[in-house]
Coordinates of C-alpha atoms in Angstrom, one line a residue:
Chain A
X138 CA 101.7 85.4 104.9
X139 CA 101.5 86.7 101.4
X140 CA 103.2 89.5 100.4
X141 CA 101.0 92.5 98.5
X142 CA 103.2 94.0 95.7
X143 CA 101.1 97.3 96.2
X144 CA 102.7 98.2 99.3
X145 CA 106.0 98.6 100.1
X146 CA 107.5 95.4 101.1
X147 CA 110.1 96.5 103.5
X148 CA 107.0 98.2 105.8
X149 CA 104.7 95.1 105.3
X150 CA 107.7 92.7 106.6
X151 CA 108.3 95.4 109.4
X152 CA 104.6 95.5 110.5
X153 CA 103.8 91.7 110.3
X154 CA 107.1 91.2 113.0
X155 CA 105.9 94.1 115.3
X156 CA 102.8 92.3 115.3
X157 CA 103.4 88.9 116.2
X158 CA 105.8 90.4 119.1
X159 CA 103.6 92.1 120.6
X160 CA 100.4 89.9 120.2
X161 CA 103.3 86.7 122.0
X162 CA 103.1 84.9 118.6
X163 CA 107.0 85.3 118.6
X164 CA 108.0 83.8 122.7
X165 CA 110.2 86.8 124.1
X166 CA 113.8 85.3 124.3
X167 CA 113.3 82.9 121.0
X168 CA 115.9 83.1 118.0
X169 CA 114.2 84.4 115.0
X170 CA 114.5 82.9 112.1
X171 CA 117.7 83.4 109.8
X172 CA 117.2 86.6 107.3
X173 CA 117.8 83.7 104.0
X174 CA 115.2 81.4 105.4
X175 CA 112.5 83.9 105.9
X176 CA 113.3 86.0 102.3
X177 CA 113.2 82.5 100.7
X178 CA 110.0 81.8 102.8
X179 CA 108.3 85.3 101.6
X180 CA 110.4 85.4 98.3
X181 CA 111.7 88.7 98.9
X182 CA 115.1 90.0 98.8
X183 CA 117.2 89.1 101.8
X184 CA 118.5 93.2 101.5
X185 CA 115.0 93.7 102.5
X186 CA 114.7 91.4 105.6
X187 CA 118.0 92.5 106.8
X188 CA 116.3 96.2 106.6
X189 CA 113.7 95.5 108.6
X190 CA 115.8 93.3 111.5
X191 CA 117.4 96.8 111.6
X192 CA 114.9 98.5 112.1
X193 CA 113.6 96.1 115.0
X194 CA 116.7 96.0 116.6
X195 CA 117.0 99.8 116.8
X196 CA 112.9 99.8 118.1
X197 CA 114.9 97.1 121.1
X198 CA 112.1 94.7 119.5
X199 CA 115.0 92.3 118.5
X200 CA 118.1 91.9 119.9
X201 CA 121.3 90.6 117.7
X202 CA 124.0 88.5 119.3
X203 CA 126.6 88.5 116.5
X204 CA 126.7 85.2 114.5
X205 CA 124.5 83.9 117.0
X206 CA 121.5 85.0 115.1
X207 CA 118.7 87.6 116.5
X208 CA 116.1 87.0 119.0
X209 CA 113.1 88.4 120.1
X210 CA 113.3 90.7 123.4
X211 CA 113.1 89.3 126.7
X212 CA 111.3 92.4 128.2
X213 CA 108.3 91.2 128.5
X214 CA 107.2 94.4 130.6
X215 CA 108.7 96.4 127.2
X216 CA 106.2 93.9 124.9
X217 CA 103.3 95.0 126.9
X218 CA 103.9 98.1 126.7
X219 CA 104.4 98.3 123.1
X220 CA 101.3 96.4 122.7
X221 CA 99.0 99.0 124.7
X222 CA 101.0 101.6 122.5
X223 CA 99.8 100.0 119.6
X224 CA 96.1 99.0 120.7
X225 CA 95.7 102.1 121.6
X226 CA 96.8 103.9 118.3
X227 CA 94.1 101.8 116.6
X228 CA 92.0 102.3 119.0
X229 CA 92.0 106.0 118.1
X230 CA 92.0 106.1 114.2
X231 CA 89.4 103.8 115.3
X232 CA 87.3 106.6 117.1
X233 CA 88.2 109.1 115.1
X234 CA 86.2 107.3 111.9
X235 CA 83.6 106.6 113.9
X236 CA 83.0 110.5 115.3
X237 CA 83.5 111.2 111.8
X238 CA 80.0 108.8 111.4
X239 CA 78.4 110.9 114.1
X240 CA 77.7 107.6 116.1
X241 CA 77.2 108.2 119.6
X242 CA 79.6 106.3 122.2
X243 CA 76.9 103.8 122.7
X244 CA 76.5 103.2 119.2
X245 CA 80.6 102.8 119.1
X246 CA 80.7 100.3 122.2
X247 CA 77.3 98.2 120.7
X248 CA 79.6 98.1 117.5
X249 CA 82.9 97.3 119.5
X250 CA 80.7 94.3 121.2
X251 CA 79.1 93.2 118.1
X252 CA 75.6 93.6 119.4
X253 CA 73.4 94.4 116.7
X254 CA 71.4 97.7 117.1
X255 CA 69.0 97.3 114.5
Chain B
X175 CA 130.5 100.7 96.4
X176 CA 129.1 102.1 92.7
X177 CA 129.9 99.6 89.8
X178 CA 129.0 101.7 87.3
X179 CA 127.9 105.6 86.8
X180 CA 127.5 107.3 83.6
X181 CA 125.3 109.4 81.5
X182 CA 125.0 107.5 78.2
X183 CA 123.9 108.2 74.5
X184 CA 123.5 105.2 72.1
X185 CA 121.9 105.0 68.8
X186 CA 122.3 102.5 66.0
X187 CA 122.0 104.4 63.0
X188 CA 120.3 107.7 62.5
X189 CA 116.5 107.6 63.0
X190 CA 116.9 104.4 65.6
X191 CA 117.7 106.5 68.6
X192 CA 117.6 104.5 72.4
X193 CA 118.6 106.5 75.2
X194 CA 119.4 110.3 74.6
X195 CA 121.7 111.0 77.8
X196 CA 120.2 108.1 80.3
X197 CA 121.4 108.3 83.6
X198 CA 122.8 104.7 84.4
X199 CA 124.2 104.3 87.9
X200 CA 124.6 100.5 89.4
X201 CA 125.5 100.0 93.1
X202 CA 126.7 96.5 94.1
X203 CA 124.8 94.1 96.3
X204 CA 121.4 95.3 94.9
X205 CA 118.9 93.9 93.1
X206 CA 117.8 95.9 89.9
X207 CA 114.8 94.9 87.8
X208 CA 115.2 96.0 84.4
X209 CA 112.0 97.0 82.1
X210 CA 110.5 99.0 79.4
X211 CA 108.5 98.2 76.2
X212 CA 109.5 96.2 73.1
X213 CA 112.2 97.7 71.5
X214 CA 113.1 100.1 74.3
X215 CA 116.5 98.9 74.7
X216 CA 116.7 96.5 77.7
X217 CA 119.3 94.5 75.8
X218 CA 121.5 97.0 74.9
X219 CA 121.4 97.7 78.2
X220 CA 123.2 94.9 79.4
X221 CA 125.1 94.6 76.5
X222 CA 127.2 97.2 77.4
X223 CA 126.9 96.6 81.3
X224 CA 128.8 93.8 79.7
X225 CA 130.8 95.4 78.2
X226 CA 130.0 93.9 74.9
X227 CA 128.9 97.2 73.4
X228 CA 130.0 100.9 72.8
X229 CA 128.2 103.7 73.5
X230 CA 128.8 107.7 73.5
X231 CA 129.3 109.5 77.3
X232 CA 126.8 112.0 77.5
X233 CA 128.4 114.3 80.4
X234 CA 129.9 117.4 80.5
X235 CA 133.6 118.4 81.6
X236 CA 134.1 114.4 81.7
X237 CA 137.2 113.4 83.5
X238 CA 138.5 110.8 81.5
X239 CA 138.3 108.3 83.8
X240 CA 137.0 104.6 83.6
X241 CA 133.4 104.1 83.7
X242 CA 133.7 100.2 84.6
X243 CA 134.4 99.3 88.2
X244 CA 134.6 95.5 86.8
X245 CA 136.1 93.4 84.6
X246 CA 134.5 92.0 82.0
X247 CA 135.4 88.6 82.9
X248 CA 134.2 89.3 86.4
X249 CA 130.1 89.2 84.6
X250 CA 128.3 86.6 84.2
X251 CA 125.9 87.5 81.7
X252 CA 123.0 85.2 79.9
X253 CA 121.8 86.6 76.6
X254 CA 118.3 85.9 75.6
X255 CA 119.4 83.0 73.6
X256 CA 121.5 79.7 74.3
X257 CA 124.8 79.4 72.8
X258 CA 125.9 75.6 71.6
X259 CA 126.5 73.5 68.6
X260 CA 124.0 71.4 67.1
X261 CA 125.5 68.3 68.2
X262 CA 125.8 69.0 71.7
X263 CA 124.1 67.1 74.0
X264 CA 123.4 68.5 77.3
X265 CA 126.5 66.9 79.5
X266 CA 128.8 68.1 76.3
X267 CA 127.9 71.9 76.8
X268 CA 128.2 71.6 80.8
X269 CA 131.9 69.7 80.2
X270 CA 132.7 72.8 77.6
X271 CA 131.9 75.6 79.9
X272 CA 133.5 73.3 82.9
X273 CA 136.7 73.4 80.9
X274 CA 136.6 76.5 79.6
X275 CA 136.0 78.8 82.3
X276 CA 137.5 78.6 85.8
X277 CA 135.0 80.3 87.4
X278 CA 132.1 77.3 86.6
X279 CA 130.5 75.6 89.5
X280 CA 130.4 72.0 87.7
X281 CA 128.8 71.1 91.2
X282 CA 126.0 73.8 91.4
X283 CA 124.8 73.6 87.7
X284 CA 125.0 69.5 87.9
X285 CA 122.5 69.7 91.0
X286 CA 120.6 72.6 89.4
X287 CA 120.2 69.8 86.3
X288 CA 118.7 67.4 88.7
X289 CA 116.4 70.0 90.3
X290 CA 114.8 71.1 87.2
X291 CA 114.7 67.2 86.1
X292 CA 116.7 67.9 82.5
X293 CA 118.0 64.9 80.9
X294 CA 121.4 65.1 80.4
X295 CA 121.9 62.8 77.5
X296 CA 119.6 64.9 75.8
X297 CA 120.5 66.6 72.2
X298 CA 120.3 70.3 73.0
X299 CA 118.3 70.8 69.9
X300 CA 116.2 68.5 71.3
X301 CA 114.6 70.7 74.4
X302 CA 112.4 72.9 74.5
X303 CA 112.3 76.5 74.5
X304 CA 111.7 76.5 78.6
X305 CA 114.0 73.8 78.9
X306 CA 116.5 75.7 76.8
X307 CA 116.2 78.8 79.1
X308 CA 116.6 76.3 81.8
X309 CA 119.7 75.5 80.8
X310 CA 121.1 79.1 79.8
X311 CA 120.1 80.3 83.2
X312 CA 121.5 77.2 85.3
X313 CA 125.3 78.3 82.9
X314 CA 125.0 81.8 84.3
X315 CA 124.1 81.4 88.0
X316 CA 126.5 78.4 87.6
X317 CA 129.7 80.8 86.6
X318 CA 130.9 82.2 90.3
X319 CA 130.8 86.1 89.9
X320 CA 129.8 89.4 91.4
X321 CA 127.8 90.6 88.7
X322 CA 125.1 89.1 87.4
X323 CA 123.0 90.2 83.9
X324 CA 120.7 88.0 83.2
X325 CA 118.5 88.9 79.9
X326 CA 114.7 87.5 79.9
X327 CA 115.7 84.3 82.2
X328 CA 111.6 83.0 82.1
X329 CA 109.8 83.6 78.8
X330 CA 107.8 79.8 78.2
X331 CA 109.1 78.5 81.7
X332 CA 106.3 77.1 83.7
X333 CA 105.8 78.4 87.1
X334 CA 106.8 76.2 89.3
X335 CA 110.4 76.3 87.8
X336 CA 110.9 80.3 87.8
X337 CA 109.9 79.7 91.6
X338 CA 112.8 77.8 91.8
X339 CA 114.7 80.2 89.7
X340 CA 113.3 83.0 91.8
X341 CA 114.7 80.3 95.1
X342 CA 118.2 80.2 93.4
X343 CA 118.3 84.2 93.0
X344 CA 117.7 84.8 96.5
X345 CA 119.8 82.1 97.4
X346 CA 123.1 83.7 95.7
X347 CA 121.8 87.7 96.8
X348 CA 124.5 89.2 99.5
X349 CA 125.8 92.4 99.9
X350 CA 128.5 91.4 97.4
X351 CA 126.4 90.1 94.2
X352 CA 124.6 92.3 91.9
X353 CA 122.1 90.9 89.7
X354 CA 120.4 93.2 86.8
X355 CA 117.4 91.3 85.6
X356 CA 115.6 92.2 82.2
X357 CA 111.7 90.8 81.7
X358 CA 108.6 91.1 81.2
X359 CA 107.5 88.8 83.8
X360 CA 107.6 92.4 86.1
X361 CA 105.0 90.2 88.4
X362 CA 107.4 87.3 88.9
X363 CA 110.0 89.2 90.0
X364 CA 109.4 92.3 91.5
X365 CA 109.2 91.1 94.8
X366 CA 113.3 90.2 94.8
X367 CA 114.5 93.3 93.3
X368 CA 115.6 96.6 95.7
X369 CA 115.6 99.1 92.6
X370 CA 114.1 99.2 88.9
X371 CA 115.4 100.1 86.0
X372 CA 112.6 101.7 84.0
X373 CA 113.4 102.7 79.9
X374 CA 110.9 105.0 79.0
X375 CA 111.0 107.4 76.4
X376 CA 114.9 107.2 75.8
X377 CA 115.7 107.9 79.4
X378 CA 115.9 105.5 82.8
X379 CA 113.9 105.7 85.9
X380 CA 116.2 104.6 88.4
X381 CA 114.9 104.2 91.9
X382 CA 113.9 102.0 94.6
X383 CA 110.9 99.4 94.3
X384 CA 109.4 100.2 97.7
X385 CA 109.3 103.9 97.0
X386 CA 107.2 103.6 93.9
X387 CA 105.1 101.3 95.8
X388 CA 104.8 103.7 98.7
X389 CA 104.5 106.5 95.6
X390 CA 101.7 105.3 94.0
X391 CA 100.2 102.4 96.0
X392 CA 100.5 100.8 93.3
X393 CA 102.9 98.1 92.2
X394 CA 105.6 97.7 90.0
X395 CA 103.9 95.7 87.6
X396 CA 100.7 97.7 87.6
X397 CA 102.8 101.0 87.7
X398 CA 104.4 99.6 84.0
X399 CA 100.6 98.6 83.0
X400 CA 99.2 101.9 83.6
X401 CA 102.0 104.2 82.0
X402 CA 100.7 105.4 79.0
X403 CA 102.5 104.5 75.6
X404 CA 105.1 106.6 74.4

């Protein structure tokens, strides 16, 4: 991943995480890797990466065991969970646009399946 | 824990005028990323971060109390230009500063010679201006400290070595180091830094990288492009 200087950096780092939890790219139970590696990995400041494993462990997303090093939750009932939360959030901004377009739910579903209506 | 907090007021004679009551506040175990036109006082800045340079307090009912949470000997500083005699070759200057100053990593800068593939034996006149810059940046990081002020570290450095300088940066940031970084190169560096240090029109913006980002969607860099000139 590259990291875009026009957004804030701690949310990108933050949102990429969430995401490869929930969509199993990161195996529940696995360490994560060390704050230095990834900041030297992204090139951020390892302030910043230490922000956002906060922030994760505080969501229950990550769990810290000390000097162990953090890992990734072993709920996976919790992971599916958040995912639905979060498929369904997108799902809605998604709807919303698309009301916004006037497009009937047919139109929205031929769109969602990628068959062309022309 | 703050390092350093004061209001200051520095001029250089009477029309040459650069900050007119700046706010300067540095907390350590950030980041800052120092900026601001030509001439806007970026140096003189960490001059007297150093400690190398007076200035006036600009605060009312000031207790006189001391502004410095630091030594001076606790800074490791690295002015824009390398400091050595003509004759030196490369090893001589490392050996100097080894003997000299107890806080040297004669370890750290001799790998840090290697990874930037500098020839030793080389006269320091010699080098080139990248290579020069090399070696005044591998002195600083070398010198063990919790302060770091590093003054325009990649001007003619290629880009493959300020990735490595970026590398050794991040490498040495904990919650105990501090660096303050002047440049230009806003783009090369903006992504390491938790707060900038803006100089604009005699005063400082002070605040943290990700909020101007989240501000303006916009970042640092282009934020600095698009500010209109004084």
């Amino acid at each position: 991943m590259d990291i875009n200087p026009n957004i804030s950096i701690y949310s990108q780092i933050a949102e990429m995480l969430r995401t490869d939890i929930i969509s199993g790219r990161l195996i529940p139970g696995t360490k994560v890797e060390s704050i230095r590696d990834l900041a030297v990995r992204l090139s951020v400041n390892p302030n910043t990466i230490k922000r956002v494993y906060q922030e994760l462990q505080e969501e229950s997303l990550f769990h810290s065991e000390g000097t162990g090093g953090t890992f990734v939750t072993n709920d996976k009932d919790f992971i599916a969970r958040k995912r639905r939360e979060f498929a369904e959030m997108k799902a809605n901004q998604f709807r919303t646009t698309m009301q916004r377009l006037n497009l009937t739910p047919e139109d929205i579903r031929a769109l969602i399946m990628g068959e062309d209506e022309r | 824990m703050i390092l350093f907090d004061d209001r200051i007021r520095k001029k250089y004679h009477p029309g040459k005028i650069i900050f007119q009551g700046a706010d300067v506040s540095i907390e350590s175990g950030l980041t800052y990323l120092l900026f601001g036109d030509n001439g806007s006082g970026k140096s003189t800045l960490l001059r007297i971060l150093a400690q190398d340079e007076s200035y006036i307090r600009f605060r009312f009912n000031d207790q006189p109390q001391p502004n410095f949470r630091y030594r001076p000997d606790q800074v490791s500083y690295m002015q824009s230009d390398l400091v050595f005699y003509r004759s030196m070759k490369v090893t001589d200057l490392f050996r100097f500063h080894r003997d000299l100053d107890r806080r040297f990593d004669a370890m750290y800068a001799d790998d840090a010679l290697t990874k930037f593939q500098i020839d030793r034996t080389a006269k320091i006149v010699s080098l080139s201006d990248g290579q020069r810059k090399l070696v005044n940046f591998i002195l600083c990081m070398a010198r063990r400290c919790d302060l770091y002020l590093i003054d325009e570290p990649f001007p003619n450095v290629d880009l493959k070595n300020i990735e490595k300088c970026v590398r050794m940066i991040i490498d040495r940031q904990s919650l105990e180091t501090t660096f303050v970084i002047a440049t230009h190169q806003i783009g090369e560096v903006e992504t390491i830094a938790d707060h900038i240090l803006w100089i604009r029109h005699q005063d400082i913006i002070n605040e943290s990288a990700d909020t101007l980002r989240d501000e303006t969607a916009r970042s640092v860099e282009s934020n600095y492009r698009r500010d209109s000139p004084c």
